[in-house]
Short mmCIF file of C-alpha atoms in Angstrom, two decimals:
data_model
loop_
_atom_site.label_atom_id
_atom_site.label_comp_id
_atom_site.label_asym_id
_atom_site.label_seq_id
_atom_site.Cartn_x
_atom_site.Cartn_y
_atom_site.Cartn_z
CA UNK A 2 -67.70 18.28 53.46
CA UNK A 3 -70.87 16.99 55.16
CA UNK A 4 -68.77 15.04 57.65
CA UNK A 5 -66.62 18.09 58.45
CA UNK A 6 -69.72 20.22 59.11
CA UNK A 7 -71.21 17.46 61.27
CA UNK A 8 -67.94 17.19 63.24
CA UNK A 9 -68.05 20.93 64.02
CA UNK A 10 -71.73 20.68 64.97
CA UNK A 11 -71.13 17.68 67.22
CA UNK A 12 -68.21 19.46 68.88
CA UNK A 13 -70.37 22.53 69.58
CA UNK A 14 -73.15 20.30 70.91
CA UNK A 15 -70.75 18.46 73.22
CA UNK A 16 -69.18 21.70 74.46
CA UNK A 17 -72.63 23.19 75.04
CA UNK A 18 -73.83 20.22 77.06
CA UNK A 19 -70.62 20.30 79.11
CA UNK A 20 -70.67 24.06 79.78
CA UNK A 21 -74.40 24.22 80.55
CA UNK A 22 -74.11 21.50 83.17
CA UNK A 23 -76.64 19.24 81.47
CA UNK A 24 -74.29 16.29 81.90
CA UNK A 25 -74.71 16.80 85.66
CA UNK A 26 -77.57 14.52 86.65
CA UNK A 27 -78.34 16.50 89.82
CA UNK A 28 -79.07 19.62 87.74
CA UNK A 29 -81.48 17.80 85.43
CA UNK A 30 -83.28 16.01 88.25
CA UNK A 31 -83.29 19.31 90.15
CA UNK A 32 -85.15 20.96 87.26
CA UNK A 33 -87.75 18.19 87.22
CA UNK A 34 -88.15 18.36 91.01
CA UNK A 35 -90.56 21.30 90.98
CA UNK A 36 -91.95 20.44 94.41
CA UNK A 37 -88.49 20.14 95.97
CA UNK A 38 -85.32 22.22 95.67
CA UNK A 39 -86.07 23.43 92.14
CA UNK A 40 -83.07 24.22 89.90
CA UNK A 41 -84.10 26.44 86.94
CA UNK A 42 -80.85 26.01 84.94
CA UNK A 43 -82.39 23.68 82.33
CA UNK A 44 -84.94 26.35 81.38
CA UNK A 45 -82.07 28.69 80.45
CA UNK A 46 -80.36 25.93 78.48
CA UNK A 47 -83.56 25.17 76.56
CA UNK A 48 -84.28 28.86 75.92
CA UNK A 49 -80.69 29.57 74.89
CA UNK A 50 -80.69 26.61 72.51
CA UNK A 51 -83.94 27.61 70.83
CA UNK A 52 -82.78 31.14 69.91
CA UNK A 53 -80.20 30.15 67.22
CA UNK A 54 -82.57 27.45 65.97
CA UNK A 55 -85.46 29.90 65.50
CA UNK A 56 -83.14 32.01 63.34
CA UNK A 57 -81.83 28.93 61.50
CA UNK A 58 -85.34 27.71 60.57
CA UNK A 59 -86.13 31.17 59.17
CA UNK A 60 -82.98 31.06 57.05
CA UNK A 61 -84.03 27.79 55.44
CA UNK A 62 -86.80 29.43 53.42
CA UNK A 63 -86.12 29.27 49.68
CA UNK A 64 -82.55 28.09 50.17
CA UNK A 65 -80.67 24.82 50.08
CA UNK A 66 -78.15 23.47 52.62
CA UNK A 67 -74.47 24.27 52.09
CA UNK A 68 -73.72 20.57 51.58
CA UNK A 69 -76.91 18.72 50.91
CA UNK A 70 -79.95 18.57 48.68
CA UNK A 71 -82.84 20.00 50.63
CA UNK A 72 -84.07 21.11 54.02
CA UNK A 73 -86.45 18.89 55.96
CA UNK A 74 -90.08 18.87 54.86
CA UNK A 75 -92.51 20.89 56.99
CA UNK A 76 -93.17 19.16 60.32
CA UNK A 77 -95.86 16.50 60.45
CA UNK A 78 -98.79 17.47 62.61
CA UNK A 79 -100.49 14.20 63.55
CA UNK A 80 -100.17 13.29 67.21
CA UNK A 81 -99.69 9.53 67.32
CA UNK A 82 -99.73 7.01 70.13
CA UNK A 83 -96.02 6.08 69.74
CA UNK A 84 -95.13 9.79 69.97
CA UNK A 85 -96.98 10.31 73.25
CA UNK A 86 -96.31 6.94 74.92
CA UNK A 87 -92.67 6.92 73.78
CA UNK A 88 -92.17 10.43 75.17
CA UNK A 89 -93.77 9.46 78.48
CA UNK A 90 -91.48 6.41 78.70
CA UNK A 91 -88.49 8.62 77.88
CA UNK A 92 -89.55 11.11 80.58
CA UNK A 93 -89.73 8.33 83.17
CA UNK A 94 -86.19 7.17 82.35
CA UNK A 95 -84.96 10.78 82.27
CA UNK A 96 -86.42 11.38 85.73
CA UNK A 97 -85.09 8.12 87.15
CA UNK A 98 -81.46 8.92 86.36
CA UNK A 99 -81.20 12.48 85.02
CA UNK A 100 -79.63 11.61 81.68
CA UNK A 101 -81.07 12.00 78.19
CA UNK A 102 -79.33 10.67 75.04
CA UNK A 103 -77.11 13.73 74.29
CA UNK A 104 -75.58 14.10 77.76
CA UNK A 105 -75.32 10.31 78.16
CA UNK A 106 -73.01 10.28 75.12
CA UNK A 107 -71.20 13.52 75.97
CA UNK A 108 -70.19 12.29 79.42
CA UNK A 109 -68.73 8.94 78.27
CA UNK A 110 -65.18 10.02 79.15
CA UNK A 111 -65.92 11.01 82.75
CA UNK A 112 -69.30 9.51 83.60
CA UNK A 113 -67.83 6.54 85.45
CA UNK A 114 -69.43 3.11 85.63
CA UNK A 115 -72.86 4.63 86.24
CA UNK A 116 -72.78 6.52 82.96
CA UNK A 117 -71.46 3.44 81.14
CA UNK A 118 -74.19 1.19 82.55
CA UNK A 119 -76.91 3.71 81.68
CA UNK A 120 -75.52 4.10 78.17
CA UNK A 121 -75.32 0.34 77.63
CA UNK A 122 -78.96 -0.04 78.70
CA UNK A 123 -79.99 2.91 76.50
CA UNK A 124 -78.26 1.47 73.42
CA UNK A 125 -79.78 -1.95 74.12
CA UNK A 126 -83.22 -0.33 74.29
CA UNK A 127 -82.65 1.50 70.99
CA UNK A 128 -81.42 -1.68 69.33
CA UNK A 129 -84.50 -3.58 70.54
CA UNK A 130 -87.05 -1.12 69.13
CA UNK A 131 -87.31 -2.30 65.48
CA UNK A 132 -88.11 -5.95 66.48
CA UNK A 133 -90.34 -4.66 69.30
CA UNK A 134 -92.24 -2.50 66.81
CA UNK A 135 -92.71 -5.45 64.44
CA UNK A 136 -94.07 -7.53 67.33
CA UNK A 137 -96.53 -4.79 68.33
CA UNK A 138 -97.64 -4.32 64.71
CA UNK A 139 -98.31 -8.04 64.21
CA UNK A 140 -100.27 -8.20 67.50
CA UNK A 141 -102.37 -5.24 66.38
CA UNK A 142 -103.12 -6.89 63.04
CA UNK A 143 -104.05 -10.16 64.73
CA UNK A 144 -106.53 -8.57 67.13
CA UNK B 1 -75.72 28.81 92.75
CA UNK B 2 -76.46 32.23 91.26
CA UNK B 3 -74.20 32.07 88.20
CA UNK B 4 -75.37 28.64 87.06
CA UNK B 5 -78.04 30.14 84.84
CA UNK B 6 -75.40 32.12 82.90
CA UNK B 7 -73.50 28.91 82.14
CA UNK B 8 -76.81 27.30 81.27
CA UNK B 9 -77.65 30.09 78.85
CA UNK B 10 -74.14 30.09 77.32
CA UNK B 11 -74.18 26.32 76.91
CA UNK B 12 -77.69 26.49 75.50
CA UNK B 13 -76.63 29.04 72.89
CA UNK B 14 -73.81 26.67 71.87
CA UNK B 15 -76.25 23.75 71.62
CA UNK B 16 -78.57 25.85 69.45
CA UNK B 17 -75.64 26.97 67.30
CA UNK B 18 -74.70 23.32 66.86
CA UNK B 19 -78.21 22.59 65.61
CA UNK B 20 -78.12 25.62 63.30
CA UNK B 21 -74.74 24.58 61.83
CA UNK B 22 -76.00 21.05 61.16
CA UNK B 23 -79.30 22.24 59.67
CA UNK B 24 -77.92 24.99 57.43
CA UNK B 25 -74.82 22.96 56.56
CA UNK B 26 -76.27 19.54 55.87
CA UNK B 27 -80.06 19.89 55.96
CA UNK B 28 -80.34 17.48 58.87
CA UNK B 29 -82.22 17.95 62.12
CA UNK B 30 -79.95 17.56 65.15
CA UNK B 31 -81.33 14.81 67.35
CA UNK B 32 -79.09 12.79 69.62
CA UNK B 33 -81.46 9.80 69.89
CA UNK B 34 -82.13 9.71 66.15
CA UNK B 35 -78.47 9.83 65.25
CA UNK B 36 -77.14 7.24 67.66
CA UNK B 37 -80.28 5.11 67.34
CA UNK B 38 -79.96 4.99 63.57
CA UNK B 39 -76.40 3.71 63.92
CA UNK B 40 -77.32 1.17 66.60
CA UNK B 41 -80.28 -0.45 64.83
CA UNK B 42 -78.86 0.00 61.34
CA UNK B 43 -81.80 2.10 60.12
CA UNK B 44 -79.76 5.30 59.72
CA UNK B 45 -78.57 6.66 56.41
CA UNK B 46 -75.73 9.11 55.87
CA UNK B 47 -73.60 7.14 58.31
CA UNK B 48 -70.31 9.01 57.80
CA UNK B 49 -71.98 12.31 58.69
CA UNK B 50 -73.58 10.76 61.77
CA UNK B 51 -70.30 9.20 62.90
CA UNK B 52 -68.46 12.52 62.51
CA UNK B 53 -71.13 14.25 64.60
CA UNK B 54 -70.78 11.65 67.36
CA UNK B 55 -66.97 11.99 67.34
CA UNK B 56 -67.38 15.72 68.00
CA UNK B 57 -70.10 15.18 70.60
CA UNK B 58 -68.04 12.70 72.60
CA UNK B 59 -64.59 14.14 71.87
CA UNK B 60 -65.05 17.77 72.94
CA UNK B 61 -66.24 17.06 76.49
CA UNK B 62 -63.44 14.48 76.79
CA UNK B 63 -60.81 17.06 75.81
CA UNK B 64 -62.40 19.72 78.03
CA UNK B 65 -62.38 17.48 81.09
CA UNK B 66 -58.83 16.30 80.35
CA UNK B 67 -57.79 19.95 80.14
CA UNK B 68 -59.16 20.49 83.64
CA UNK B 69 -62.72 21.76 82.96
CA UNK B 70 -64.56 19.06 84.83
CA UNK B 71 -68.26 18.77 85.35
CA UNK B 72 -69.58 16.76 88.25
CA UNK B 73 -71.90 13.91 87.39
CA UNK B 74 -73.61 12.29 90.32
CA UNK B 75 -75.76 9.61 88.77
CA UNK B 76 -77.42 7.19 91.14
CA UNK B 77 -75.33 4.21 92.25
CA UNK B 78 -78.28 1.81 92.14
CA UNK B 79 -77.61 -0.45 89.15
CA UNK B 80 -81.32 -1.32 88.73
CA UNK B 81 -82.21 2.37 88.44
CA UNK B 82 -79.49 2.94 85.83
CA UNK B 83 -80.55 -0.07 83.76
CA UNK B 84 -84.28 0.70 84.02
CA UNK B 85 -83.67 4.39 83.24
CA UNK B 86 -81.44 3.58 80.27
CA UNK B 87 -83.95 1.11 78.80
CA UNK B 88 -86.81 3.62 79.20
CA UNK B 89 -84.80 6.38 77.52
CA UNK B 90 -83.59 4.13 74.70
CA UNK B 91 -86.96 2.55 73.89
CA UNK B 92 -88.98 5.71 74.54
CA UNK B 93 -86.93 8.05 72.36
CA UNK B 94 -86.99 5.62 69.43
CA UNK B 95 -90.76 5.14 69.62
CA UNK B 96 -91.26 8.89 70.00
CA UNK B 97 -88.80 9.51 67.17
CA UNK B 98 -86.84 12.08 69.16
CA UNK B 99 -85.66 13.37 72.51
CA UNK B 100 -84.74 16.67 74.17
CA UNK B 101 -82.59 17.86 71.28
CA UNK B 102 -84.80 16.74 68.39
CA UNK B 103 -88.31 17.40 69.71
CA UNK B 104 -87.37 20.04 72.29
CA UNK B 105 -84.68 22.24 70.73
CA UNK B 106 -85.20 21.62 66.99
CA UNK B 107 -88.93 20.82 66.99
CA UNK B 108 -90.32 23.56 69.20
CA UNK B 109 -88.17 26.20 67.52
CA UNK B 110 -90.00 25.50 64.23
CA UNK B 111 -93.38 25.46 66.03
CA UNK B 112 -93.83 21.73 65.42
CA UNK B 113 -96.97 20.49 67.18
CA UNK B 114 -95.36 17.06 67.60
CA UNK B 115 -92.35 18.75 69.23
CA UNK B 116 -94.56 20.59 71.74
CA UNK B 117 -96.60 17.48 72.57
CA UNK B 118 -93.50 15.28 72.97
CA UNK B 119 -91.77 17.88 75.17
CA UNK B 120 -94.85 18.31 77.37
CA UNK B 121 -95.14 14.51 77.69
CA UNK B 122 -91.52 13.83 78.65
CA UNK B 123 -91.28 16.87 80.95
CA UNK B 124 -94.50 15.89 82.69
CA UNK B 125 -93.46 12.26 83.07
CA UNK B 126 -90.04 13.38 84.32
CA UNK B 127 -91.55 15.68 86.97
CA UNK B 128 -93.90 12.92 88.18
CA UNK B 129 -91.04 10.39 88.28
CA UNK B 130 -88.65 12.59 90.24
CA UNK B 131 -91.42 13.59 92.65
CA UNK B 132 -92.49 9.97 93.12
CA UNK B 133 -88.90 8.87 93.78
CA UNK B 134 -88.37 11.63 96.33
CA UNK B 135 -91.64 11.08 98.17
CA UNK B 136 -91.76 7.29 97.84
CA UNK B 137 -88.16 6.15 98.18
CA UNK B 138 -86.38 9.24 99.39
CA UNK B 139 -84.11 9.23 96.31
#
């Protein structure tokens, strides 16, 4: 049941990324290029995506998921260094190529060698984070 | 192009609906980096659900483009840019514990302070990067 729901959700997500044009790197980089030929499409994608989610979060009050135990706990509020520095690093990579994780996956079938190379590097980076984090933690303890 | 924003809005509504279906159906927050990252580094739980989500995420655009609805992707052809960009996105999203879908779509819609801060940070860094590339290298 959970897998079937997730399949439907993933399919909607993939279709949404495809239709919105967010798998097109020129659109994403065009949105970030505010001093150049600015392309506002991403703002509409973001706004459109938040509307159903605002409703969904309201519906979670005093309910349980259809197939699952509980809804996520209230969001944490502490602003940590990994959150900020990780997001900055992500933003740099996003700006360099114009792909974030969702569209990088969604465009596997037609992204060509460029998409494949980006995805391979992205997955390598993700795979390297747990050992990287252990290294940083041990350095911090030593100093 | 004048009608691009309509497709953007329509696609965005679908993306938000996807997040709503996953949240109300399974109690999980839809985040592309968290899902694929959890599978890649082995830290993820609920692996069957995650795998099913990824099948849908990759399969639908594949079917759509096979059926003739193609989207142009014009990623840079510089391999060093692709590798550097991919590494930054992979490492950054795992340290930040989320990306555009998790922090942006799902986080900001529940007024999460971490979601707002993360989104401001990656948007700001993205704007600076694109501007620097255009002014510095003409890319």
